[in-house]
Short mmCIF file of C-alpha atoms in Angstrom, two decimals:
data_model
loop_
_atom_site.label_atom_id
_atom_site.label_comp_id
_atom_site.label_asym_id
_atom_site.label_seq_id
_atom_site.Cartn_x
_atom_site.Cartn_y
_atom_site.Cartn_z
CA MET A 21 53.35 189.64 300.99
CA GLU A 22 50.21 187.57 301.98
CA PRO A 23 47.92 186.61 299.03
CA LYS A 24 44.91 188.03 300.72
CA LEU A 25 46.76 191.34 301.15
CA VAL A 26 47.82 191.39 297.50
CA LEU A 27 44.19 190.71 296.40
CA ALA A 28 42.92 193.49 298.62
CA LEU A 29 45.45 196.04 297.26
CA PHE A 30 44.64 194.89 293.69
CA LEU A 31 40.90 195.49 294.23
CA LEU A 32 41.55 198.82 295.92
CA ILE A 33 43.57 200.04 292.90
CA SER A 34 41.11 198.62 290.40
CA VAL A 35 37.98 200.25 291.82
CA THR A 36 38.24 203.82 290.65
CA ALA A 37 35.15 206.08 290.76
CA THR A 38 35.59 208.08 287.59
CA SER A 39 38.55 208.24 285.19
CA GLU A 40 39.99 211.56 283.87
CA TYR A 41 40.50 210.00 280.47
CA VAL A 42 39.85 212.51 277.58
CA ARG A 43 37.23 210.80 275.41
CA PRO A 44 37.64 210.48 271.77
CA PRO A 45 35.18 211.76 269.05
CA THR A 46 32.96 209.55 267.07
CA ARG A 47 34.19 207.97 263.88
CA ASN A 48 32.58 207.79 260.38
CA THR A 49 30.49 204.86 259.28
CA LEU A 50 32.59 202.24 257.49
CA ASP A 51 32.63 202.06 253.78
CA PHE A 52 31.73 198.64 252.32
CA SER A 53 32.80 198.41 248.63
CA TRP A 54 30.70 196.18 246.41
CA ARG A 55 32.41 192.95 245.51
CA SER A 56 31.12 190.41 242.91
CA LYS A 57 30.35 186.94 244.23
CA SER A 58 28.62 183.98 242.83
CA SER A 59 24.98 183.72 243.71
CA SER A 60 25.55 180.54 245.77
CA HIS A 61 28.63 181.95 247.61
CA PRO A 62 27.86 182.00 251.38
CA GLN A 63 27.82 185.44 252.97
CA GLN A 64 27.45 186.83 256.48
CA VAL A 65 28.38 183.44 258.12
CA HIS A 66 27.87 183.36 261.88
CA ILE A 67 27.49 180.66 264.50
CA SER A 68 25.52 180.29 267.73
CA LEU A 69 25.02 177.62 270.34
CA ALA A 70 21.99 175.43 269.73
CA GLY A 71 21.44 173.12 272.69
CA ASP A 72 23.81 170.64 274.26
CA LYS A 73 26.86 170.02 272.09
CA HIS A 74 25.28 171.53 268.97
CA MET A 75 25.94 174.66 266.90
CA ARG A 76 23.64 176.59 264.55
CA VAL A 77 25.51 177.89 261.33
CA SER A 78 23.69 180.80 259.69
CA TRP A 79 24.52 182.40 256.34
CA VAL A 80 23.03 184.10 253.36
CA THR A 81 23.07 183.34 249.62
CA ASN A 82 21.71 185.31 246.72
CA ASP A 83 20.81 182.00 245.09
CA LYS A 84 17.34 181.03 246.27
CA SER A 85 17.94 177.46 245.19
CA ALA A 86 21.16 176.98 247.24
CA ALA A 87 21.03 174.09 249.69
CA SER A 88 20.89 174.73 253.52
CA MET A 89 23.69 172.21 253.93
CA ILE A 90 26.82 172.12 256.11
CA GLU A 91 29.75 169.75 255.56
CA TYR A 92 32.03 169.66 258.57
CA GLY A 93 34.87 167.61 260.22
CA THR A 94 37.94 167.93 262.39
CA SER A 95 40.46 168.08 259.68
CA PRO A 96 40.85 170.81 256.99
CA GLY A 97 39.26 169.85 253.68
CA ARG A 98 37.92 166.60 255.08
CA TYR A 99 34.18 166.66 255.91
CA SER A 100 33.07 163.43 257.67
CA ASN A 101 29.58 164.84 258.51
CA ILE A 102 26.73 166.48 256.60
CA ALA A 103 23.80 168.38 258.08
CA LEU A 104 20.75 169.80 256.41
CA GLY A 105 18.85 172.66 257.84
CA GLU A 106 16.13 175.25 257.11
CA SER A 107 15.88 178.58 255.27
CA THR A 108 13.84 181.73 255.16
CA TRP A 109 13.69 185.15 253.53
CA TYR A 110 11.78 188.35 253.95
CA SER A 111 10.87 191.46 252.20
CA TYR A 112 10.92 194.98 253.65
CA LEU A 113 9.46 197.86 251.60
CA PHE A 114 11.53 197.76 248.42
CA TYR A 115 14.16 195.33 249.78
CA SER A 116 14.21 191.61 249.47
CA SER A 117 16.66 189.58 251.45
CA GLY A 118 18.73 186.77 250.09
CA LYS A 119 18.06 183.20 251.18
CA ILE A 120 18.83 183.03 254.89
CA HIS A 121 20.05 179.55 255.90
CA HIS A 122 20.08 178.10 259.44
CA THR A 123 21.60 174.62 259.88
CA VAL A 124 22.29 172.84 263.23
CA ILE A 125 25.39 170.68 263.39
CA GLY A 126 26.34 168.08 266.01
CA PRO A 127 26.77 166.45 268.37
CA LEU A 128 30.20 168.09 268.64
CA GLU A 129 33.12 167.47 270.85
CA ASP A 130 33.86 170.21 273.52
CA ASN A 131 36.87 172.49 273.18
CA THR A 132 37.52 171.21 269.63
CA VAL A 133 38.29 172.90 266.25
CA TYR A 134 36.04 172.05 263.44
CA TYR A 135 36.33 172.92 259.74
CA TYR A 136 33.12 173.51 257.77
CA ARG A 137 31.73 174.62 254.45
CA CYS A 138 28.26 176.12 253.70
CA GLY A 139 26.09 174.83 250.91
CA GLY A 140 28.86 172.94 249.20
CA ASP A 141 30.37 176.17 247.75
CA GLY A 142 32.78 178.87 248.77
CA PRO A 143 35.59 178.90 251.29
CA GLU A 144 36.24 176.72 254.25
CA TYR A 145 35.54 178.23 257.71
CA LYS A 146 36.88 177.23 261.08
CA LEU A 147 35.15 177.19 264.47
CA LYS A 148 36.07 176.21 268.00
CA THR A 149 33.51 174.80 270.46
CA PRO A 150 33.53 176.08 274.03
CA PRO A 151 35.01 173.98 276.80
CA ALA A 152 32.80 171.81 279.05
CA GLN A 153 34.46 172.93 282.18
CA PHE A 154 36.12 175.98 283.74
CA PRO A 155 37.85 178.24 282.83
CA VAL A 156 35.61 179.72 280.20
CA THR A 157 35.92 183.31 278.74
CA PHE A 158 33.23 185.56 277.29
CA SER A 159 33.79 188.74 275.28
CA VAL A 160 31.03 191.33 275.81
CA ALA A 161 30.12 194.28 273.62
CA ALA A 162 26.71 195.97 272.92
CA ASP A 163 25.55 198.76 270.67
CA LEU A 164 28.10 197.95 268.02
CA GLY A 165 27.01 199.57 264.79
CA GLN A 166 29.33 199.91 261.89
CA THR A 167 31.81 202.71 262.51
CA GLY A 168 35.54 203.05 262.83
CA TRP A 169 35.15 202.59 266.46
CA THR A 170 33.15 199.41 265.91
CA LYS A 171 36.08 198.16 263.82
CA SER A 172 38.48 199.03 266.63
CA THR A 173 36.28 197.14 269.14
CA LEU A 174 36.15 194.04 267.02
CA ASP A 175 39.97 194.13 266.50
CA HIS A 176 40.38 194.14 270.23
CA ILE A 177 37.89 191.32 270.75
CA ASP A 178 39.80 189.38 268.19
CA GLN A 179 42.90 189.61 270.47
CA CYS A 180 40.92 188.16 273.35
CA LYS A 181 41.13 184.44 273.78
CA TYR A 182 37.38 184.13 274.26
CA ASP A 183 35.03 181.20 273.83
CA VAL A 184 31.68 182.93 273.38
CA HIS A 185 30.67 186.49 272.49
CA LEU A 186 27.73 188.08 274.42
CA LEU A 187 25.83 190.94 272.73
CA PRO A 188 23.01 192.49 274.77
CA GLY A 189 21.27 194.39 272.00
CA ASP A 190 21.74 196.83 269.11
CA LEU A 191 23.65 195.02 266.47
CA SER A 192 23.69 196.59 262.98
CA TYR A 193 21.98 199.98 263.53
CA ALA A 194 20.20 199.30 260.20
CA ASP A 195 17.18 201.25 261.42
CA TYR A 196 14.94 200.23 258.46
CA MET A 197 17.74 200.41 255.91
CA GLN A 198 17.97 196.75 255.26
CA HIS A 199 21.18 196.73 253.31
CA LEU A 200 22.93 197.71 256.57
CA TRP A 201 22.05 194.25 257.90
CA ASP A 202 24.02 192.83 255.08
CA THR A 203 27.08 194.96 255.67
CA PHE A 204 27.01 194.27 259.40
CA GLY A 205 26.85 190.51 258.70
CA GLU A 206 29.96 191.05 256.40
CA LEU A 207 31.70 193.12 259.08
CA VAL A 208 31.40 190.63 261.92
CA GLU A 209 31.75 187.44 259.86
CA PRO A 210 35.58 186.93 260.59
CA LEU A 211 34.75 186.72 264.34
CA ALA A 212 31.21 185.44 264.34
CA SER A 213 31.97 182.56 262.01
CA ALA A 214 34.75 181.27 264.36
CA ARG A 215 33.19 181.63 267.87
CA PRO A 216 29.52 181.47 268.82
CA TRP A 217 27.77 184.88 269.06
CA MET A 218 24.80 184.92 271.44
CA VAL A 219 22.72 188.03 271.04
CA THR A 220 19.48 189.56 272.25
CA GLN A 221 17.51 192.48 270.86
CA GLY A 222 17.75 196.21 271.32
CA ASN A 223 15.60 199.11 270.19
CA HIS A 224 17.48 199.44 266.92
CA GLU A 225 16.35 195.91 265.98
CA ARG A 226 12.63 196.75 266.31
CA GLU A 227 11.99 198.35 262.88
CA LEU A 228 8.26 198.32 263.36
CA ILE A 229 5.94 199.84 260.90
CA PRO A 230 2.46 200.00 262.38
CA PHE A 231 -0.27 198.19 260.43
CA PHE A 232 2.33 197.16 257.83
CA LYS A 233 5.34 195.40 259.37
CA ASP A 234 5.74 193.60 262.70
CA GLY A 235 8.79 194.54 264.76
CA PHE A 236 12.05 192.43 264.72
CA GLU A 237 11.35 190.69 261.38
CA SER A 238 14.89 191.28 260.07
CA TYR A 239 16.50 190.45 263.37
CA ASN A 240 14.50 187.24 263.87
CA SER A 241 15.12 186.06 260.19
CA ARG A 242 18.92 186.57 260.41
CA TRP A 243 19.93 185.92 263.99
CA LYS A 244 18.10 182.75 265.05
CA MET A 245 19.03 181.90 268.68
CA PRO A 246 18.27 178.69 270.66
CA PHE A 247 14.81 179.85 271.86
CA GLU A 248 13.16 176.56 270.94
CA GLU A 249 15.89 174.54 272.58
CA SER A 250 15.29 176.39 275.85
CA GLY A 251 11.53 176.04 275.84
CA SER A 252 10.82 179.70 274.83
CA SER A 253 8.14 180.53 272.22
CA SER A 254 10.04 183.66 271.06
CA ASN A 255 13.46 184.43 269.53
CA LEU A 256 13.50 187.53 271.73
CA TYR A 257 14.19 185.62 274.99
CA TYR A 258 15.96 182.32 275.64
CA SER A 259 18.68 180.71 277.72
CA PHE A 260 21.63 178.53 277.16
CA GLU A 261 24.44 176.82 279.16
CA VAL A 262 28.13 176.77 278.56
CA ALA A 263 30.77 175.25 280.85
CA GLY A 264 29.53 176.11 284.36
CA ALA A 265 27.27 178.96 283.47
CA HIS A 266 23.55 179.32 282.85
CA ILE A 267 22.89 182.41 280.77
CA ILE A 268 19.54 184.05 280.42
CA MET A 269 18.93 186.37 277.45
CA LEU A 270 15.83 188.56 278.04
CA GLY A 271 13.88 190.96 275.88
CA SER A 272 13.56 194.62 276.87
CA TYR A 273 11.13 195.20 274.02
CA THR A 274 8.61 192.54 274.37
CA ASP A 275 6.07 192.06 277.15
CA TYR A 276 7.63 191.29 280.53
CA ASP A 277 4.88 191.90 283.07
CA GLU A 278 3.77 189.03 285.39
CA TYR A 279 1.09 187.97 282.89
CA SER A 280 3.38 187.87 279.88
CA ASP A 281 4.73 184.79 278.13
CA GLN A 282 8.33 186.06 278.82
CA TYR A 283 7.74 186.36 282.59
CA ASN A 284 6.26 182.83 282.82
CA TRP A 285 8.95 181.37 280.68
CA LEU A 286 11.60 182.95 282.92
CA LYS A 287 9.97 181.45 286.05
CA VAL A 288 10.13 177.95 284.44
CA ASP A 289 13.61 178.42 283.23
CA LEU A 290 14.94 179.55 286.53
CA ALA A 291 13.23 176.50 288.10
CA LYS A 292 15.27 174.26 285.92
CA VAL A 293 18.73 175.74 286.86
CA ASP A 294 20.96 173.31 288.70
CA ARG A 295 23.54 175.40 290.54
CA ASN A 296 25.65 172.32 291.27
CA LYS A 297 25.97 171.99 287.44
CA THR A 298 26.05 175.69 286.57
CA PRO A 299 27.17 177.57 289.60
CA TRP A 300 27.27 180.89 287.68
CA LEU A 301 24.00 182.49 286.77
CA LEU A 302 24.09 185.44 284.33
CA ALA A 303 21.30 187.63 282.74
CA LEU A 304 21.53 189.87 279.71
CA PHE A 305 19.09 192.40 278.26
CA HIS A 306 19.38 195.72 276.45
CA VAL A 307 17.98 198.48 278.77
CA PRO A 308 19.96 198.78 282.06
CA TRP A 309 18.13 198.80 285.40
CA TYR A 310 20.94 200.61 287.23
CA ASN A 311 22.17 203.57 285.27
CA SER A 312 23.64 206.89 286.65
CA ASN A 313 24.18 208.33 283.21
CA GLU A 314 21.67 211.02 282.24
CA ALA A 315 20.97 209.18 279.03
CA HIS A 316 17.98 206.76 279.07
CA GLN A 317 17.09 207.43 282.63
CA ASN A 318 14.27 205.21 284.10
CA GLU A 319 13.62 203.44 280.79
CA GLY A 320 14.23 200.12 282.50
CA ASP A 321 12.15 200.76 285.57
CA TRP A 322 9.09 198.79 284.63
CA MET A 323 10.99 195.72 283.56
CA MET A 324 13.07 195.90 286.69
CA ALA A 325 9.86 196.14 288.86
CA ALA A 326 8.59 193.04 287.25
CA MET A 327 11.53 190.87 286.88
CA GLU A 328 14.24 191.92 289.46
CA PRO A 329 12.45 189.92 292.23
CA LEU A 330 12.82 186.78 290.16
CA LEU A 331 16.42 187.25 289.31
CA TYR A 332 17.17 188.21 292.95
CA ALA A 333 15.45 185.11 294.35
CA ALA A 334 17.32 182.88 291.88
CA GLY A 335 20.74 184.41 292.89
CA VAL A 336 21.75 185.86 289.58
CA ASP A 337 25.38 186.83 289.87
CA ILE A 338 25.94 189.25 287.01
CA VAL A 339 23.63 191.35 284.79
CA LEU A 340 24.97 192.75 281.52
CA ALA A 341 23.12 195.48 279.59
CA GLY A 342 23.64 198.00 276.78
CA HIS A 343 21.55 200.93 275.46
CA VAL A 344 23.49 203.63 277.30
CA HIS A 345 26.51 204.55 275.20
CA ALA A 346 28.99 204.41 278.05
CA TYR A 347 30.49 201.99 280.59
CA GLU A 348 29.32 201.53 284.17
CA ARG A 349 29.81 198.85 286.90
CA THR A 350 27.88 198.55 290.21
CA GLU A 351 28.36 196.89 293.51
CA ARG A 352 26.03 194.09 294.26
CA VAL A 353 22.66 195.77 294.34
CA ASN A 354 18.92 195.12 294.58
CA ASN A 355 15.78 197.20 294.66
CA GLY A 356 17.86 200.29 294.21
CA LYS A 357 20.11 199.81 297.25
CA LEU A 358 23.38 198.07 298.07
CA ASP A 359 22.77 194.44 298.87
CA PRO A 360 25.39 191.67 299.19
CA CYS A 361 22.98 189.14 297.96
CA GLY A 362 22.13 191.15 294.74
CA ALA A 363 23.70 191.06 291.28
CA VAL A 364 26.56 193.04 289.93
CA HIS A 365 25.15 195.16 287.07
CA ILE A 366 27.39 196.21 284.15
CA THR A 367 26.36 198.53 281.36
CA ILE A 368 28.50 198.04 278.23
CA GLY A 369 26.70 199.90 275.47
CA ASP A 370 29.89 201.41 274.15
CA GLY A 371 30.74 199.14 271.24
CA GLY A 372 31.15 201.81 268.65
CA ASN A 373 27.74 202.95 267.36
CA ARG A 374 27.24 205.98 265.14
CA GLU A 375 25.28 207.99 267.79
CA GLY A 376 28.34 208.54 269.85
CA LEU A 377 28.97 208.48 273.50
CA ALA A 378 26.69 209.46 276.42
CA HIS A 379 29.01 211.87 278.38
CA LYS A 380 26.81 213.27 281.10
CA TYR A 381 26.43 211.57 284.43
CA LYS A 382 24.25 212.33 287.35
CA ASN A 383 25.94 213.70 290.45
CA PRO A 384 26.48 212.87 293.17
CA GLN A 385 27.47 209.31 292.01
CA PRO A 386 25.14 206.75 293.59
CA ALA A 387 26.50 204.52 296.40
CA TRP A 388 25.95 201.47 294.20
CA SER A 389 27.94 202.83 291.23
CA VAL A 390 31.61 201.82 291.41
CA PHE A 391 33.12 202.83 288.05
CA ARG A 392 31.69 204.81 285.13
CA GLU A 393 33.13 206.30 281.97
CA ALA A 394 31.93 207.36 278.57
CA SER A 395 34.43 205.74 276.23
CA PHE A 396 34.25 203.00 273.55
CA GLY A 397 35.46 199.59 274.49
CA HIS A 398 34.56 195.94 275.28
CA GLY A 399 34.38 193.67 278.31
CA GLU A 400 35.95 190.34 279.09
CA LEU A 401 34.53 187.90 281.69
CA LYS A 402 36.50 184.94 282.66
CA LEU A 403 34.87 182.37 284.82
CA ALA A 404 37.91 180.87 286.47
CA ASN A 405 36.15 178.33 288.60
CA SER A 406 32.88 177.68 290.34
CA THR A 407 33.46 180.54 292.80
CA HIS A 408 35.52 183.23 291.17
CA ALA A 409 35.30 185.29 287.96
CA PHE A 410 37.50 188.01 286.61
CA TRP A 411 35.77 190.95 284.86
CA SER A 412 37.72 193.53 282.91
CA TRP A 413 36.73 196.42 280.70
CA HIS A 414 39.02 197.46 277.87
CA ARG A 415 38.85 200.99 276.58
CA ASN A 416 39.63 201.71 272.92
CA ASP A 417 42.40 204.12 273.71
CA ASP A 418 43.96 205.22 270.39
CA ASP A 419 43.33 201.81 268.93
CA GLU A 420 45.05 200.10 271.92
CA PRO A 421 42.89 197.90 274.21
CA VAL A 422 43.68 199.58 277.48
CA ARG A 423 42.38 197.65 280.54
CA SER A 424 40.69 200.40 282.48
CA ASP A 425 38.46 198.61 285.03
CA GLN A 426 38.92 195.17 286.58
CA VAL A 427 37.55 193.26 289.48
CA TRP A 428 37.21 189.75 290.85
CA ILE A 429 33.67 188.59 291.50
CA THR A 430 32.69 185.78 293.80
CA SER A 431 29.66 183.74 292.94
CA LEU A 432 26.65 183.79 295.27
CA VAL A 433 26.24 179.95 295.05
CA ASN A 434 28.35 179.28 298.13
CA SER A 435 27.38 182.41 300.06
CA GLU A 436 25.17 182.82 303.07
CA CYS A 437 22.54 184.30 300.78
CA PHE A 438 21.98 181.17 298.84
CA ALA A 439 19.93 179.06 301.20
CA GLU A 440 17.54 181.96 301.80
CA LYS A 441 17.38 182.57 298.03
CA LYS A 442 16.38 178.95 297.29
CA HIS A 443 13.49 179.29 299.71
CA GLY A 444 12.50 182.63 298.17
CA LEU A 445 12.64 181.25 294.68
CA ARG A 446 10.39 178.33 295.54
CA LYS A 447 7.93 180.80 297.03
CA ILE A 448 7.89 182.95 293.91
CA LEU A 449 7.64 180.07 291.51
CA MET A 450 4.88 178.33 293.44
CA GLY A 451 2.97 181.48 294.09
CA PRO A 452 1.26 182.74 297.21
#
């Protein structure tokens, strides 16, 4: 059989409008038993990308005098490099955090395993840097929380040979109860200490108390992302590059209108993108712009009105969002209509949160909506080369990661759209 025919049949089978799968009930919040540790013992260790060939290691200690030091090297127990970093802490009502450390290490070799130790105490950790070239694989899950379904999702992600994890908002579901930030850090540490986790904020990170506490204090203190490295003035929006992808992390809960710092940063960031170097352009934020679920209808409309023209003109290939506790994938779309030059939008707010699934969808199904289902799960995005990527969504079916939706996506960079887009982007960036 001809390869093109095989691919066509594969895509036809994979593109299913709605599954008849019987959705599972929610699961209880996980129980975290208290364990005694020395005050200098590193806790809640996680890593993130921090500019070209650098990583940021973040962890917490109860000992406020513990050093923000990382020892690291390419052999177990042999640390040929030492890096010193910074630390912070915060108080929230009757809660005081431990000492939160952030230390950047590097330059690091691509696609290499490093062994490291935090603060000169505690266990040895192991991380792997992403590759410099294709293929590169991302795992994706939003709205995680700390339930039995969260644990199932994390177990499935652990089986995925991914290089970087992408999380478009709603991490711990602490919702003002600060100890839940600590238990979330403990829950994800086995994965987040071994591969970079790149996150952006959701509504459950806000934790605003008017006239008393600014929003996102806990999130910003614990999950520092490379905003400074990407020229941003806020941890709530930034960008980074890995292999052949430029990835933009936007904030649904900070100003985004055309007069805002975020909007102006985005224009500058898009102007810097070199599609010869990074042919894939991705964007992540929490509130979806294309959503046929009855939950959270129209909540992303204002941000979409402000920023979709920028992303469209830049030729963004894929947009990943959370917030709606279900899964949905669209055709290429722009301005509410099918558009072969638009982005594929994927809602993946089904990581395992305590609020349960969003079961009700609007009917008839919009023309731009290809596949939708209210089940817990995670996504995997493999950028195979500069032109083709394979996306798959894996449903948590009785604790087995069943691949339930899959599709090949072709980058816009070599399409007929792109020359026109380059002209349109220049117009937007330079103004009327």
